[in-house]
PDB file of N, CA and C in Angstrom:
ATOM      1  N   UNK A   1     -11.221   4.388  11.253  1.00  0.00           N
ATOM      2  CA  UNK A   1     -10.951   3.004  10.597  1.00  0.00           C
ATOM      3  C   UNK A   1     -10.169   3.241   9.553  1.00  0.00           C
ATOM      4  N   UNK A   2      -9.123   1.736   9.787  1.00  0.00           N
ATOM      5  CA  UNK A   2      -8.334   2.036   8.784  1.00  0.00           C
ATOM      6  C   UNK A   2      -8.579   1.256   7.220  1.00  0.00           C
ATOM      7  N   UNK A   3      -8.237   2.078   6.562  1.00  0.00           N
ATOM      8  CA  UNK A   3      -8.462   1.187   5.244  1.00  0.00           C
ATOM      9  C   UNK A   3      -7.268   0.514   4.430  1.00  0.00           C
ATOM     10  N   UNK A   4      -7.760  -0.690   4.105  1.00  0.00           N
ATOM     11  CA  UNK A   4      -6.797  -1.446   3.212  1.00  0.00           C
ATOM     12  C   UNK A   4      -7.487  -1.964   1.919  1.00  0.00           C
ATOM     13  N   UNK A   5      -6.483  -2.807   1.306  1.00  0.00           N
ATOM     14  CA  UNK A   5      -7.031  -3.275   0.279  1.00  0.00           C
ATOM     15  C   UNK A   5      -6.118  -5.065   0.227  1.00  0.00           C
ATOM     16  N   UNK A   6      -7.398  -5.523  -0.275  1.00  0.00           N
ATOM     17  CA  UNK A   6      -7.037  -7.285  -0.611  1.00  0.00           C
ATOM     18  C   UNK A   6      -7.069  -7.568  -1.421  1.00  0.00           C
ATOM     19  N   UNK A   7      -5.902  -8.171  -2.152  1.00  0.00           N
ATOM     20  CA  UNK A   7      -5.693  -8.556  -3.570  1.00  0.00           C
ATOM     21  C   UNK A   7      -4.932 -10.230  -3.165  1.00  0.00           C
ATOM     22  N   UNK A   8      -5.010 -11.139  -4.451  1.00  0.00           N
ATOM     23  CA  UNK A   8      -4.452 -12.200  -4.546  1.00  0.00           C
ATOM     24  C   UNK A   8      -3.954 -12.349  -5.950  1.00  0.00           C
ATOM     25  N   UNK A   9      -2.590 -12.701  -5.641  1.00  0.00           N
ATOM     26  CA  UNK A   9      -1.686 -12.634  -7.016  1.00  0.00           C
ATOM     27  C   UNK A   9      -2.080 -14.392  -7.581  1.00  0.00           C
ATOM     28  N   UNK A  10      -1.035 -14.111  -9.110  1.00  0.00           N
ATOM     29  CA  UNK A  10      -1.275 -15.318  -9.607  1.00  0.00           C
ATOM     30  C   UNK A  10      -0.420 -16.875  -8.906  1.00  0.00           C
ATOM     31  N   UNK A  11       0.367 -16.514  -8.146  1.00  0.00           N
ATOM     32  CA  UNK A  11       0.713 -17.623  -7.300  1.00  0.00           C
ATOM     33  C   UNK A  11      -0.145 -18.019  -6.276  1.00  0.00           C
ATOM     34  N   UNK A  12      -1.294 -17.304  -5.879  1.00  0.00           N
ATOM     35  CA  UNK A  12      -2.595 -17.495  -5.154  1.00  0.00           C
ATOM     36  C   UNK A  12      -2.136 -17.070  -3.838  1.00  0.00           C
ATOM     37  N   UNK A  13      -1.123 -15.965  -3.395  1.00  0.00           N
ATOM     38  CA  UNK A  13      -0.984 -15.284  -2.127  1.00  0.00           C
ATOM     39  C   UNK A  13      -2.016 -14.245  -2.226  1.00  0.00           C
ATOM     40  N   UNK A  14      -2.490 -14.205  -1.023  1.00  0.00           N
ATOM     41  CA  UNK A  14      -3.517 -12.870  -0.840  1.00  0.00           C
ATOM     42  C   UNK A  14      -2.460 -12.048   0.050  1.00  0.00           C
ATOM     43  N   UNK A  15      -2.557 -11.069  -0.186  1.00  0.00           N
ATOM     44  CA  UNK A  15      -1.992  -9.222   0.405  1.00  0.00           C
ATOM     45  C   UNK A  15      -2.939  -9.074   1.015  1.00  0.00           C
ATOM     46  N   UNK A  16      -2.264  -8.273   1.917  1.00  0.00           N
ATOM     47  CA  UNK A  16      -3.468  -7.348   2.132  1.00  0.00           C
ATOM     48  C   UNK A  16      -2.655  -5.718   2.505  1.00  0.00           C
ATOM     49  N   UNK A  17      -3.052  -4.877   1.621  1.00  0.00           N
ATOM     50  CA  UNK A  17      -1.723  -3.440   1.651  1.00  0.00           C
ATOM     51  C   UNK A  17      -2.521  -2.546   2.406  1.00  0.00           C
ATOM     52  N   UNK A  18      -2.133  -1.620   3.018  1.00  0.00           N
ATOM     53  CA  UNK A  18      -2.701  -0.499   3.834  1.00  0.00           C
ATOM     54  C   UNK A  18      -1.239   0.481   3.816  1.00  0.00           C
ATOM     55  N   UNK A  19      -1.585   1.802   3.724  1.00  0.00           N
ATOM     56  CA  UNK A  19      -1.179   2.956   3.425  1.00  0.00           C
ATOM     57  C   UNK A  19      -0.131   3.036   5.279  1.00  0.00           C
ATOM     58  N   UNK A  20       0.975   3.144   5.169  1.00  0.00           N
ATOM     59  CA  UNK A  20       2.176   3.439   6.319  1.00  0.00           C
ATOM     60  C   UNK A  20       1.047   4.476   7.224  1.00  0.00           C
ATOM     61  N   UNK A  21       1.202   4.387   8.692  1.00  0.00           N
ATOM     62  CA  UNK A  21       0.326   5.234   9.512  1.00  0.00           C
ATOM     63  C   UNK A  21      -1.010   5.334   9.539  1.00  0.00           C
ATOM     64  N   UNK A  22      -1.627   4.190   8.775  1.00  0.00           N
ATOM     65  CA  UNK A  22      -2.946   4.467   8.393  1.00  0.00           C
ATOM     66  C   UNK A  22      -3.711   3.855   9.828  1.00  0.00           C
ATOM     67  N   UNK A  23      -3.417   3.182  10.950  1.00  0.00           N
ATOM     68  CA  UNK A  23      -3.964   2.462  11.658  1.00  0.00           C
ATOM     69  C   UNK A  23      -3.892   3.453  13.401  1.00  0.00           C
ATOM     70  N   UNK A  24      -3.495   4.652  12.687  1.00  0.00           N
ATOM     71  CA  UNK A  24      -3.191   5.704  14.098  1.00  0.00           C
ATOM     72  C   UNK A  24      -4.361   6.294  13.727  1.00  0.00           C
ATOM     73  N   UNK A  25      -4.905   7.171  15.157  1.00  0.00           N
ATOM     74  CA  UNK A  25      -6.006   7.862  15.289  1.00  0.00           C
ATOM     75  C   UNK A  25      -5.936   8.877  14.133  1.00  0.00           C
ATOM     76  N   UNK A  26      -7.352   9.499  13.866  1.00  0.00           N
ATOM     77  CA  UNK A  26      -7.324   9.979  12.554  1.00  0.00           C
ATOM     78  C   UNK A  26      -6.598  11.177  12.945  1.00  0.00           C
ATOM     79  N   UNK A  27      -6.664  11.903  13.913  1.00  0.00           N
ATOM     80  CA  UNK A  27      -5.738  13.682  13.621  1.00  0.00           C
ATOM     81  C   UNK A  27      -4.185  13.177  13.491  1.00  0.00           C
ATOM     82  N   UNK A  28      -4.135  12.026  14.366  1.00  0.00           N
ATOM     83  CA  UNK A  28      -2.501  11.597  14.268  1.00  0.00           C
ATOM     84  C   UNK A  28      -2.278  11.244  12.845  1.00  0.00           C
ATOM     85  N   UNK A  29      -2.568  10.545  12.365  1.00  0.00           N
ATOM     86  CA  UNK A  29      -2.960   9.677  10.841  1.00  0.00           C
ATOM     87  C   UNK A  29      -2.994  10.548   9.945  1.00  0.00           C
ATOM     88  N   UNK A  30      -3.836  11.648   9.712  1.00  0.00           N
ATOM     89  CA  UNK A  30      -3.898  12.678   8.894  1.00  0.00           C
ATOM     90  C   UNK A  30      -2.527  13.430   8.936  1.00  0.00           C
ATOM     91  N   UNK A  31      -2.093  14.123   9.815  1.00  0.00           N
ATOM     92  CA  UNK A  31      -0.387  14.719   9.969  1.00  0.00           C
ATOM     93  C   UNK A  31       0.439  13.817   9.451  1.00  0.00           C
ATOM     94  N   UNK A  32       0.644  12.392  10.344  1.00  0.00           N
ATOM     95  CA  UNK A  32       1.601  11.553   9.628  1.00  0.00           C
ATOM     96  C   UNK A  32       1.458  11.204   8.043  1.00  0.00           C
ATOM     97  N   UNK A  33       0.809  11.134   7.897  1.00  0.00           N
ATOM     98  CA  UNK A  33      -0.126  10.812   6.248  1.00  0.00           C
ATOM     99  C   UNK A  33       1.023  12.049   5.704  1.00  0.00           C
ATOM    100  N   UNK A  34       0.345  13.350   5.659  1.00  0.00           N
ATOM    101  CA  UNK A  34       0.982  14.673   4.752  1.00  0.00           C
ATOM    102  C   UNK A  34       2.748  14.594   4.835  1.00  0.00           C
ATOM    103  N   UNK A  35       3.149  14.431   6.247  1.00  0.00           N
ATOM    104  CA  UNK A  35       4.666  14.194   6.532  1.00  0.00           C
ATOM    105  C   UNK A  35       5.045  12.897   5.580  1.00  0.00           C
ATOM    106  N   UNK A  36       4.406  12.314   5.437  1.00  0.00           N
ATOM    107  CA  UNK A  36       5.151  10.946   5.227  1.00  0.00           C
ATOM    108  C   UNK A  36       5.084  10.961   3.132  1.00  0.00           C
ATOM    109  N   UNK A  37       4.057  12.227   2.738  1.00  0.00           N
ATOM    110  CA  UNK A  37       3.759  12.094   1.393  1.00  0.00           C
ATOM    111  C   UNK A  37       5.293  13.014   0.566  1.00  0.00           C
ATOM    112  N   UNK A  38       5.627  12.473  -0.250  1.00  0.00           N
ATOM    113  CA  UNK A  38       6.672  12.743  -0.813  1.00  0.00           C
ATOM    114  C   UNK A  38       6.246  13.954  -1.916  1.00  0.00           C
ATOM    115  N   UNK A  39       7.495  14.806  -2.601  1.00  0.00           N
ATOM    116  CA  UNK A  39       7.219  15.738  -3.172  1.00  0.00           C
ATOM    117  C   UNK A  39       6.143  15.668  -4.254  1.00  0.00           C
ATOM    118  N   UNK A  40       6.770  14.357  -4.794  1.00  0.00           N
ATOM    119  CA  UNK A  40       6.093  13.914  -6.092  1.00  0.00           C
ATOM    120  C   UNK A  40       4.446  13.331  -5.994  1.00  0.00           C
ATOM    121  N   UNK A  41       4.076  13.428  -4.438  1.00  0.00           N
ATOM    122  CA  UNK A  41       2.779  12.706  -4.340  1.00  0.00           C
ATOM    123  C   UNK A  41       2.346  11.320  -4.226  1.00  0.00           C
ATOM    124  N   UNK A  42       3.579  10.716  -3.939  1.00  0.00           N
ATOM    125  CA  UNK A  42       3.786   9.282  -3.588  1.00  0.00           C
ATOM    126  C   UNK A  42       3.488   9.122  -2.065  1.00  0.00           C
ATOM    127  N   UNK A  43       3.539   7.922  -1.667  1.00  0.00           N
ATOM    128  CA  UNK A  43       2.848   7.434  -0.080  1.00  0.00           C
ATOM    129  C   UNK A  43       3.589   6.197  -0.087  1.00  0.00           C
ATOM    130  N   UNK A  44       3.926   5.601   1.382  1.00  0.00           N
ATOM    131  CA  UNK A  44       4.384   4.091   1.402  1.00  0.00           C
ATOM    132  C   UNK A  44       3.541   3.201   1.897  1.00  0.00           C
ATOM    133  N   UNK A  45       3.104   2.483   0.964  1.00  0.00           N
ATOM    134  CA  UNK A  45       2.314   1.455   1.423  1.00  0.00           C
ATOM    135  C   UNK A  45       2.790  -0.118   1.830  1.00  0.00           C
ATOM    136  N   UNK A  46       2.323  -0.717   2.840  1.00  0.00           N
ATOM    137  CA  UNK A  46       2.903  -1.957   2.952  1.00  0.00           C
ATOM    138  C   UNK A  46       2.056  -2.940   2.929  1.00  0.00           C
ATOM    139  N   UNK A  47       2.538  -3.920   2.217  1.00  0.00           N
ATOM    140  CA  UNK A  47       1.995  -5.098   1.557  1.00  0.00           C
ATOM    141  C   UNK A  47       2.281  -6.334   2.139  1.00  0.00           C
ATOM    142  N   UNK A  48       1.263  -7.290   3.263  1.00  0.00           N
ATOM    143  CA  UNK A  48       1.784  -8.145   4.048  1.00  0.00           C
ATOM    144  C   UNK A  48       0.875  -9.485   3.326  1.00  0.00           C
ATOM    145  N   UNK A  49       1.855 -10.611   2.923  1.00  0.00           N
ATOM    146  CA  UNK A  49       1.183 -11.958   2.664  1.00  0.00           C
ATOM    147  C   UNK A  49       0.664 -12.990   3.569  1.00  0.00           C
ATOM    148  N   UNK A  50      -0.368 -13.535   2.899  1.00  0.00           N
ATOM    149  CA  UNK A  50      -0.860 -14.759   3.593  1.00  0.00           C
ATOM    150  C   UNK A  50       0.309 -15.869   4.312  1.00  0.00           C
ATOM    151  N   UNK A  51       0.702 -16.044   3.483  1.00  0.00           N
ATOM    152  CA  UNK A  51       1.837 -17.002   3.210  1.00  0.00           C
ATOM    153  C   UNK A  51       3.237 -16.789   3.721  1.00  0.00           C
ATOM    154  N   UNK A  52       4.248 -17.569   2.947  1.00  0.00           N
ATOM    155  CA  UNK A  52       5.851 -17.235   3.050  1.00  0.00           C
ATOM    156  C   UNK A  52       6.469 -16.095   2.333  1.00  0.00           C
ATOM    157  N   UNK A  53       5.434 -15.507   1.745  1.00  0.00           N
ATOM    158  CA  UNK A  53       6.388 -14.492   1.186  1.00  0.00           C
ATOM    159  C   UNK A  53       6.599 -13.564   2.183  1.00  0.00           C
ATOM    160  N   UNK A  54       7.745 -12.567   1.406  1.00  0.00           N
ATOM    161  CA  UNK A  54       7.931 -11.522   2.307  1.00  0.00           C
ATOM    162  C   UNK A  54       6.973 -10.576   2.137  1.00  0.00           C
ATOM    163  N   UNK A  55       7.049  -9.687   3.284  1.00  0.00           N
ATOM    164  CA  UNK A  55       6.091  -7.937   3.462  1.00  0.00           C
ATOM    165  C   UNK A  55       7.130  -7.460   2.761  1.00  0.00           C
ATOM    166  N   UNK A  56       5.701  -6.747   1.525  1.00  0.00           N
ATOM    167  CA  UNK A  56       7.001  -5.259   0.805  1.00  0.00           C
ATOM    168  C   UNK A  56       6.371  -4.254   1.277  1.00  0.00           C
ATOM    169  N   UNK A  57       7.264  -3.062   0.649  1.00  0.00           N
ATOM    170  CA  UNK A  57       6.911  -1.564   1.481  1.00  0.00           C
ATOM    171  C   UNK A  57       7.043  -1.206  -0.442  1.00  0.00           C
ATOM    172  N   UNK A  58       6.130  -0.083  -0.842  1.00  0.00           N
ATOM    173  CA  UNK A  58       5.570  -0.096  -2.087  1.00  0.00           C
ATOM    174  C   UNK A  58       5.481   1.889  -1.807  1.00  0.00           C
ATOM    175  N   UNK A  59       6.308   2.344  -3.107  1.00  0.00           N
ATOM    176  CA  UNK A  59       6.063   3.865  -2.791  1.00  0.00           C
ATOM    177  C   UNK A  59       4.779   3.960  -4.128  1.00  0.00           C
ATOM    178  N   UNK A  60       3.233   4.427  -3.832  1.00  0.00           N
ATOM    179  CA  UNK A  60       2.267   4.515  -4.642  1.00  0.00           C
ATOM    180  C   UNK A  60       1.818   5.749  -4.865  1.00  0.00           C
ATOM    181  N   UNK A  61       1.159   6.192  -5.713  1.00  0.00           N
ATOM    182  CA  UNK A  61       0.674   7.722  -5.703  1.00  0.00           C
ATOM    183  C   UNK A  61      -0.616   7.402  -4.567  1.00  0.00           C
ATOM    184  N   UNK A  62      -0.853   8.692  -3.937  1.00  0.00           N
ATOM    185  CA  UNK A  62      -1.935   8.639  -3.244  1.00  0.00           C
ATOM    186  C   UNK A  62      -2.808   8.455  -3.171  1.00  0.00           C
ATOM    187  N   UNK A  63      -3.375   8.512  -3.857  1.00  0.00           N
ATOM    188  CA  UNK A  63      -4.762   7.988  -4.340  1.00  0.00           C
ATOM    189  C   UNK A  63      -4.862   6.321  -5.011  1.00  0.00           C
ATOM    190  N   UNK A  64      -3.985   5.640  -4.267  1.00  0.00           N
ATOM    191  CA  UNK A  64      -3.681   4.320  -5.003  1.00  0.00           C
ATOM    192  C   UNK A  64      -5.013   3.221  -4.439  1.00  0.00           C
ATOM    193  N   UNK A  65      -5.515   4.009  -3.172  1.00  0.00           N
ATOM    194  CA  UNK A  65      -6.483   2.966  -2.671  1.00  0.00           C
ATOM    195  C   UNK A  65      -7.481   2.930  -3.420  1.00  0.00           C
ATOM    196  N   UNK A  66      -7.934   4.602  -4.113  1.00  0.00           N
ATOM    197  CA  UNK A  66      -9.347   4.227  -5.291  1.00  0.00           C
ATOM    198  C   UNK A  66      -8.914   3.987  -6.653  1.00  0.00           C
ATOM    199  N   UNK A  67      -7.672   4.644  -6.774  1.00  0.00           N
ATOM    200  CA  UNK A  67      -7.087   4.352  -8.376  1.00  0.00           C
ATOM    201  C   UNK A  67      -6.548   3.347  -8.821  1.00  0.00           C
ATOM    202  N   UNK A  68      -5.570   2.421  -8.359  1.00  0.00           N
ATOM    203  CA  UNK A  68      -4.613   1.582  -9.066  1.00  0.00           C
ATOM    204  C   UNK A  68      -5.415   0.148  -8.974  1.00  0.00           C
ATOM    205  N   UNK A  69      -5.859  -0.391 -10.374  1.00  0.00           N
ATOM    206  CA  UNK A  69      -6.362  -1.494 -10.277  1.00  0.00           C
ATOM    207  C   UNK A  69      -5.328  -2.514  -9.791  1.00  0.00           C
ATOM    208  N   UNK A  70      -6.508  -3.742  -8.883  1.00  0.00           N
ATOM    209  CA  UNK A  70      -5.730  -4.796  -8.950  1.00  0.00           C
ATOM    210  C   UNK A  70      -4.433  -5.427  -9.693  1.00  0.00           C
ATOM    211  N   UNK A  71      -4.775  -5.309 -10.975  1.00  0.00           N
ATOM    212  CA  UNK A  71      -3.558  -5.834 -11.633  1.00  0.00           C
ATOM    213  C   UNK A  71      -2.200  -4.655 -11.656  1.00  0.00           C
ATOM    214  N   UNK A  72      -2.493  -3.571 -11.710  1.00  0.00           N
ATOM    215  CA  UNK A  72      -1.338  -2.789 -11.217  1.00  0.00           C
ATOM    216  C   UNK A  72      -0.746  -3.003 -10.268  1.00  0.00           C
ATOM    217  N   UNK A  73      -1.601  -3.205  -8.696  1.00  0.00           N
ATOM    218  CA  UNK A  73      -1.224  -3.217  -7.670  1.00  0.00           C
ATOM    219  C   UNK A  73      -0.442  -4.381  -7.356  1.00  0.00           C
ATOM    220  N   UNK A  74      -0.675  -5.480  -7.975  1.00  0.00           N
ATOM    221  CA  UNK A  74      -0.152  -6.804  -8.022  1.00  0.00           C
ATOM    222  C   UNK A  74       1.331  -6.789  -8.689  1.00  0.00           C
ATOM    223  N   UNK A  75       0.979  -6.611  -9.861  1.00  0.00           N
ATOM    224  CA  UNK A  75       2.713  -6.007 -10.470  1.00  0.00           C
ATOM    225  C   UNK A  75       3.561  -5.278  -9.690  1.00  0.00           C
ATOM    226  N   UNK A  76       3.269  -4.472  -9.005  1.00  0.00           N
ATOM    227  CA  UNK A  76       4.011  -3.757  -7.986  1.00  0.00           C
ATOM    228  C   UNK A  76       4.632  -4.284  -6.661  1.00  0.00           C
ATOM    229  N   UNK A  77       3.474  -5.465  -6.303  1.00  0.00           N
ATOM    230  CA  UNK A  77       4.028  -6.370  -5.488  1.00  0.00           C
ATOM    231  C   UNK A  77       5.102  -7.058  -6.082  1.00  0.00           C
ATOM    232  N   UNK A  78       4.763  -7.867  -6.996  1.00  0.00           N
ATOM    233  CA  UNK A  78       6.074  -8.953  -7.389  1.00  0.00           C
ATOM    234  C   UNK A  78       6.857  -8.122  -8.095  1.00  0.00           C
ATOM    235  N   UNK A  79       6.932  -7.043  -8.733  1.00  0.00           N
ATOM    236  CA  UNK A  79       8.137  -5.812  -8.828  1.00  0.00           C
ATOM    237  C   UNK A  79       9.279  -5.812  -7.382  1.00  0.00           C
ATOM    238  N   UNK A  80       8.809  -5.342  -6.540  1.00  0.00           N
ATOM    239  CA  UNK A  80       9.199  -5.120  -5.175  1.00  0.00           C
ATOM    240  C   UNK A  80       9.980  -6.290  -4.488  1.00  0.00           C
ATOM    241  N   UNK A  81       9.097  -7.060  -4.827  1.00  0.00           N
ATOM    242  CA  UNK A  81       9.457  -8.743  -4.097  1.00  0.00           C
ATOM    243  C   UNK A  81      10.677  -9.517  -5.057  1.00  0.00           C
ATOM    244  N   UNK A  82      10.792  -8.642  -6.213  1.00  0.00           N
ATOM    245  CA  UNK A  82      11.701  -9.578  -6.886  1.00  0.00           C
ATOM    246  C   UNK A  82      12.955  -9.005  -6.572  1.00  0.00           C
ATOM    247  N   UNK A  83      12.903  -7.702  -6.105  1.00  0.00           N
ATOM    248  CA  UNK A  83      14.172  -6.800  -5.708  1.00  0.00           C
ATOM    249  C   UNK A  83      14.574  -6.958  -4.674  1.00  0.00           C
ATOM    250  N   UNK A  84      13.949  -7.530  -3.329  1.00  0.00           N
ATOM    251  CA  UNK A  84      14.796  -7.688  -2.370  1.00  0.00           C
ATOM    252  C   UNK A  84      15.296  -8.980  -2.128  1.00  0.00           C
TER     253      UNK A  84
END
């Protein structure tokens, strides 16, 4: 099952964030995730908005799902969105 996080930012946009490759079958996803993890322990996370905002790609610590607060995730999304 794909693990994801849903948050709402200050503009009331709902975001759904998933780690890249999380939707693949478990053995394939595990291998792809290991290959995608960078040397400094980050992984690619894709956050998709509910409204007209652009999807953003983030590089986050591999434990982002459990360890990153909603506020930190929102800040990362906002920072990535302002750079694109």
